[in-house]
Short mmCIF file of C-alpha atoms and ligand atoms in Angstrom, two decimals:
data_model
loop_
_atom_site.label_atom_id
_atom_site.label_comp_id
_atom_site.label_asym_id
_atom_site.label_seq_id
_atom_site.Cartn_x
_atom_site.Cartn_y
_atom_site.Cartn_z
CA MET A 1 6.80 20.98 14.56
CA LEU A 2 9.02 19.23 17.07
CA ASP A 3 12.66 19.16 16.09
CA ALA A 4 12.84 15.36 16.04
CA PRO A 5 14.11 13.17 13.17
CA PHE A 6 10.66 11.72 12.51
CA TYR A 7 9.08 15.15 12.11
CA ALA A 8 12.02 16.33 9.99
CA ALA A 9 11.33 13.45 7.58
CA VAL A 10 7.57 14.17 7.55
CA GLU A 11 8.13 17.89 6.97
CA SER A 12 10.77 17.56 4.28
CA ARG A 13 9.11 14.75 2.29
CA ARG A 14 7.81 16.25 -0.89
CA THR A 15 6.72 14.80 -4.19
CA ILE A 16 9.77 15.06 -6.42
CA ARG A 17 9.28 14.97 -10.15
CA ASP A 18 12.84 15.17 -11.49
CA PHE A 19 15.68 13.06 -10.11
CA LEU A 20 19.48 13.03 -10.32
CA PRO A 21 20.90 9.89 -11.94
CA ASP A 22 22.77 9.00 -8.69
CA PRO A 23 22.01 5.40 -7.74
CA VAL A 24 20.14 4.44 -4.59
CA PRO A 25 22.36 2.08 -2.54
CA GLN A 26 20.84 -1.38 -2.20
CA GLU A 27 21.20 -1.29 1.60
CA VAL A 28 19.16 1.95 1.77
CA LEU A 29 16.46 0.44 -0.43
CA ASP A 30 16.44 -2.71 1.71
CA ARG A 31 16.15 -0.75 4.98
CA CYS A 32 13.23 1.28 3.62
CA LEU A 33 11.49 -1.84 2.29
CA ASP A 34 11.91 -3.47 5.69
CA ALA A 35 10.51 -0.34 7.37
CA ALA A 36 7.51 -0.49 5.01
CA ARG A 37 6.94 -4.13 5.97
CA LEU A 38 6.30 -2.90 9.53
CA ALA A 39 3.33 -0.78 8.41
CA PRO A 40 -0.01 -1.59 10.01
CA SER A 41 -2.41 -3.67 7.94
CA SER A 42 -5.95 -4.93 8.35
CA SER A 43 -5.77 -8.01 10.64
CA ASN A 44 -2.00 -7.98 9.98
CA LEU A 45 -2.68 -9.62 6.60
CA GLN A 46 -0.06 -7.51 4.78
CA PRO A 47 -1.71 -7.59 1.34
CA TRP A 48 1.18 -5.84 -0.38
CA GLU A 49 4.11 -6.65 -2.63
CA PHE A 50 6.91 -4.29 -3.65
CA VAL A 51 8.18 -5.02 -7.16
CA ILE A 52 11.52 -3.41 -8.03
CA ILE A 53 11.67 -2.91 -11.78
CA ARG A 54 15.29 -3.63 -12.73
CA ASP A 55 15.18 -5.19 -16.18
CA PRO A 56 15.82 -2.38 -18.74
CA LYS A 57 13.10 -3.58 -21.11
CA ALA A 58 10.58 -3.91 -18.27
CA ARG A 59 11.62 -0.48 -17.05
CA GLN A 60 10.94 1.05 -20.44
CA LEU A 61 7.48 -0.54 -20.49
CA ALA A 62 6.86 0.58 -16.89
CA ASN A 63 7.82 4.16 -17.77
CA ALA A 64 5.34 4.00 -20.64
CA ALA A 65 2.67 2.49 -18.34
CA CYS A 66 3.32 5.49 -16.05
CA LEU A 67 2.33 7.61 -19.05
CA ASP A 68 5.97 8.63 -19.47
CA GLN A 69 5.70 10.95 -16.48
CA LEU A 70 9.03 12.63 -15.78
CA PRO A 71 9.43 11.18 -12.26
CA ALA A 72 9.19 7.66 -13.71
CA LYS A 73 11.59 8.42 -16.56
CA SER A 74 14.19 10.28 -14.48
CA ALA A 75 14.26 8.19 -11.28
CA PRO A 76 17.14 5.74 -10.86
CA VAL A 77 14.74 3.32 -9.14
CA LEU A 78 11.13 2.58 -9.99
CA LEU A 79 8.95 0.35 -7.81
CA ALA A 80 5.45 -0.94 -8.34
CA LEU A 81 3.53 -1.34 -5.14
CA VAL A 82 1.08 -4.17 -5.76
CA THR A 83 -2.00 -4.89 -3.67
CA HIS A 84 -3.35 -8.46 -3.40
CA ARG A 85 -6.94 -8.97 -2.32
CA ASP A 86 -6.69 -12.76 -2.53
CA THR A 87 -3.62 -13.47 -0.38
CA TRP A 88 -5.53 -13.25 2.90
CA ARG A 89 -5.85 -17.04 3.23
CA ARG A 90 -2.13 -17.72 2.57
CA ASN A 91 -1.11 -14.90 4.90
CA ARG A 92 -3.57 -15.99 7.57
CA ASP A 93 -2.01 -19.47 7.45
CA GLU A 94 1.47 -17.95 7.79
CA ILE A 95 0.40 -15.95 10.86
CA LEU A 96 -0.97 -19.13 12.45
CA ARG A 97 2.15 -21.09 11.51
CA VAL A 98 4.42 -18.48 13.12
CA PHE A 99 2.28 -18.25 16.26
CA GLU A 100 2.28 -22.05 16.56
CA SER A 101 6.06 -22.20 16.09
CA ARG A 102 6.36 -19.88 19.10
CA GLY A 103 4.27 -22.00 21.45
CA PRO A 104 0.71 -23.17 22.00
CA LEU A 105 -1.76 -21.14 19.96
CA ARG A 106 -3.93 -18.85 22.08
CA LYS A 107 -7.64 -19.59 21.85
CA SER A 108 -8.40 -15.98 20.90
CA HIS A 109 -5.84 -16.08 18.04
CA ALA A 110 -7.15 -19.39 16.78
CA SER A 111 -10.77 -18.29 16.74
CA TYR A 112 -9.96 -14.89 15.22
CA TYR A 113 -7.88 -16.26 12.35
CA ARG A 114 -9.76 -19.52 11.78
CA LYS A 115 -13.35 -18.33 12.17
CA ILE A 116 -13.68 -14.55 11.98
CA ILE A 117 -11.20 -13.86 9.19
CA PRO A 118 -12.83 -16.27 6.69
CA LEU A 119 -16.26 -14.93 7.63
CA VAL A 120 -15.14 -11.38 6.89
CA TYR A 121 -12.92 -11.96 3.84
CA MET A 122 -14.50 -14.88 2.02
CA THR A 123 -16.70 -13.66 -0.82
CA GLY A 124 -17.31 -16.94 -2.69
CA PRO A 125 -16.92 -17.67 -6.42
CA PHE A 126 -17.28 -14.47 -8.48
CA GLY A 127 -17.94 -12.59 -5.22
CA ILE A 128 -21.42 -14.05 -5.08
CA LEU A 129 -21.56 -14.07 -1.25
CA GLY A 130 -20.56 -10.40 -1.01
CA PRO A 131 -23.94 -8.70 -1.49
CA LEU A 132 -25.61 -11.17 0.89
CA LYS A 133 -22.96 -10.60 3.57
CA ARG A 134 -23.24 -6.86 3.16
CA LEU A 135 -27.03 -6.92 3.37
CA PHE A 136 -26.87 -9.11 6.47
CA SER A 137 -24.38 -6.69 8.14
CA ARG A 138 -26.48 -3.67 7.20
CA ILE A 139 -29.65 -5.14 8.71
CA ALA A 140 -27.88 -6.44 11.83
CA SER A 141 -26.34 -2.98 12.30
CA LEU A 142 -29.85 -1.54 12.81
CA PHE A 143 -30.04 -3.59 16.00
CA LYS A 144 -26.47 -3.70 17.30
CA PRO A 145 -22.96 -2.58 16.24
CA THR A 146 -21.90 -5.02 13.51
CA PRO A 147 -18.69 -5.29 11.50
CA ASN A 148 -18.98 -5.05 7.74
CA LEU A 149 -18.86 -8.65 6.52
CA MET A 150 -17.17 -7.61 3.35
CA SER A 151 -18.10 -7.81 -0.30
CA ARG A 152 -15.38 -8.24 -2.92
CA THR A 153 -15.24 -4.46 -3.37
CA ASP A 154 -14.82 -4.00 0.39
CA VAL A 155 -11.95 -6.52 0.45
CA ARG A 156 -10.35 -4.58 -2.42
CA VAL A 157 -10.68 -1.31 -0.48
CA MET A 158 -9.19 -2.98 2.61
CA ALA A 159 -6.21 -4.21 0.60
CA HIS A 160 -5.61 -0.80 -0.95
CA LYS A 161 -5.88 0.99 2.42
CA SER A 162 -3.26 -1.23 4.00
CA THR A 163 -0.99 -1.08 0.95
CA ALA A 164 -1.11 2.72 0.90
CA LEU A 165 0.07 2.74 4.52
CA ALA A 166 3.07 0.66 3.48
CA ALA A 167 3.70 3.20 0.70
CA ALA A 168 3.61 6.10 3.18
CA THR A 169 5.98 4.30 5.54
CA PHE A 170 8.35 3.58 2.66
CA MET A 171 8.35 7.20 1.47
CA LEU A 172 9.02 8.56 4.96
CA ALA A 173 11.81 6.03 5.50
CA MET A 174 13.36 7.08 2.19
CA ARG A 175 13.19 10.70 3.27
CA ALA A 176 14.82 9.83 6.60
CA GLU A 177 17.63 8.27 4.55
CA GLY A 178 18.04 11.53 2.58
CA PHE A 179 16.29 10.27 -0.59
CA ASP A 180 13.14 11.40 -2.35
CA THR A 181 10.09 9.77 -3.86
CA CYS A 182 7.17 10.40 -6.16
CA PRO A 183 4.01 8.32 -5.65
CA MET A 184 2.19 7.81 -8.95
CA GLU A 185 -1.41 6.90 -9.47
CA GLY A 186 -1.31 8.25 -12.99
CA PHE A 187 -0.64 5.01 -14.87
CA ASP A 188 -2.33 2.55 -17.19
CA PRO A 189 -3.59 -0.19 -14.81
CA TRP A 190 -4.16 -2.80 -17.54
CA ARG A 191 -0.68 -2.46 -19.05
CA ALA A 192 0.87 -2.39 -15.58
CA LYS A 193 -0.92 -5.61 -14.68
CA VAL A 194 0.25 -7.40 -17.83
CA LEU A 195 3.81 -6.10 -17.45
CA LEU A 196 4.09 -7.39 -13.88
CA ASP A 197 2.25 -10.61 -14.69
CA LEU A 198 -0.22 -10.07 -11.85
CA PRO A 199 -2.88 -12.62 -10.96
CA ARG A 200 -6.60 -11.74 -11.07
CA GLY A 201 -6.90 -10.53 -7.49
CA ALA A 202 -3.88 -8.23 -7.71
CA GLU A 203 -3.42 -4.73 -9.05
CA VAL A 204 -0.90 -1.94 -8.85
CA ASN A 205 -1.72 0.34 -5.93
CA MET A 206 0.79 2.96 -7.06
CA PHE A 207 4.20 3.29 -8.65
CA LEU A 208 6.97 4.85 -6.59
CA ALA A 209 9.83 6.71 -8.21
CA VAL A 210 12.87 6.88 -5.94
CA GLY A 211 16.12 8.82 -6.03
CA LYS A 212 17.72 12.12 -5.11
CA ARG A 213 15.95 15.32 -6.08
CA SER A 214 17.46 17.43 -8.86
CA LYS A 215 17.48 21.23 -8.61
CA GLN A 216 14.28 21.35 -10.67
CA GLY A 217 12.71 18.38 -8.85
CA LEU A 218 10.27 20.25 -6.62
CA TRP A 219 7.56 21.68 -8.84
CA TRP A 220 4.92 23.14 -6.55
CA ASP A 221 4.79 25.00 -3.26
CA ARG A 222 3.10 23.13 -0.48
CA VAL A 223 -0.58 24.02 -0.05
CA LEU A 224 -2.52 22.70 2.94
CA MET A 225 -6.28 22.79 3.38
CA PRO A 226 -7.35 24.91 6.38
CA ARG A 227 -6.97 22.87 9.56
CA ALA A 228 -10.65 23.38 10.43
CA TRP A 229 -11.65 21.56 7.22
CA VAL A 230 -9.71 18.45 8.06
CA VAL A 231 -9.79 18.19 11.87
CA ARG A 232 -12.95 18.19 13.92
CA GLU A 233 -14.40 16.84 17.10
CA VAL A 234 -17.81 15.35 17.74
C1 FMN B 1 -2.07 8.15 -4.32
C2 FMN B 1 -1.28 9.26 -4.94
C3 FMN B 1 -1.13 9.33 -6.32
C4 FMN B 1 -0.35 10.32 -6.90
N1 FMN B 1 -0.13 10.31 -8.24
C5 FMN B 1 0.73 11.18 -8.79
C6 FMN B 1 1.08 11.08 -10.15
O1 FMN B 1 0.63 10.20 -10.88
N2 FMN B 1 1.96 11.97 -10.63
C7 FMN B 1 2.51 12.95 -9.88
O2 FMN B 1 3.32 13.74 -10.39
N3 FMN B 1 2.20 13.07 -8.55
C8 FMN B 1 1.34 12.21 -7.99
N4 FMN B 1 1.04 12.28 -6.66
C9 FMN B 1 1.67 13.30 -5.84
C10 FMN B 1 0.68 14.37 -5.37
O3 FMN B 1 0.35 15.22 -6.44
C11 FMN B 1 1.32 15.11 -4.20
O4 FMN B 1 1.47 14.21 -3.12
C12 FMN B 1 0.50 16.31 -3.74
O5 FMN B 1 0.47 17.29 -4.74
C13 FMN B 1 1.07 16.92 -2.46
O6 FMN B 1 2.42 17.28 -2.64
P1 FMN B 1 3.58 16.75 -1.68
O7 FMN B 1 3.59 15.25 -1.78
O8 FMN B 1 4.85 17.38 -2.22
O9 FMN B 1 3.27 17.22 -0.28
C14 FMN B 1 0.25 11.31 -6.07
C15 FMN B 1 0.09 11.24 -4.69
C16 FMN B 1 -0.66 10.22 -4.13
C17 FMN B 1 -0.77 10.13 -2.64
#
């Protein structure tokens, strides 16, 4: 790999499962959170929320929700990365507000965010419109390229995709700062949701343990699938 700082961070980022107690400076955490906020997201709707678990009682419950995995228990900082599938309307309005504050709204922006976004993301009460939208897209696609007018499940997938990109950006930023992370999908989603008081359309995408690796922190050698399995051309 190129000897550039970005590649050094990519190469040296590993999942760390045992951390030193050394604190993570707030300014480092803030820089990495701000880097994560720059991650790409579907229609720039940024469906994520980083929740820093500071309160000792909440932390204990979060460790338990993470099934008492060692990375959660040993890390000086534990974050929950929450994905929101219902914030698209609020965030769409914010995008329009910011554009308008910068000058006259471009026609293409207005029609994209006012017409296309609701058409794609709106799924109606209890997601009732979803199957109809999906069926319509599937049939239309037989005749011409058609975007997936999403069902509630599709909106959920969209939100998770974008949120995971924010997670990756955060972990690489942390590595660039000389810190380590452990992403965790092994957790109890119902307890996590109650603990963080999440609304119906929100769920934890993953927990992120953050700190400095201990000597025993790296458990497994890196194993990569053969390149030919994961890269191809058509
Ligand atoms: C979405 C996701 C969930 C994961 N969940 C856990 C987890 O619950 N516990 C854990 O120890 N590692 C977890 N990992 C870490 C993976 O096991 C790890 O990334 C993989 O083994 C590759 O190792 P590396 O990150 O050191 O390259 C998770 C990784 C991802 C991306």
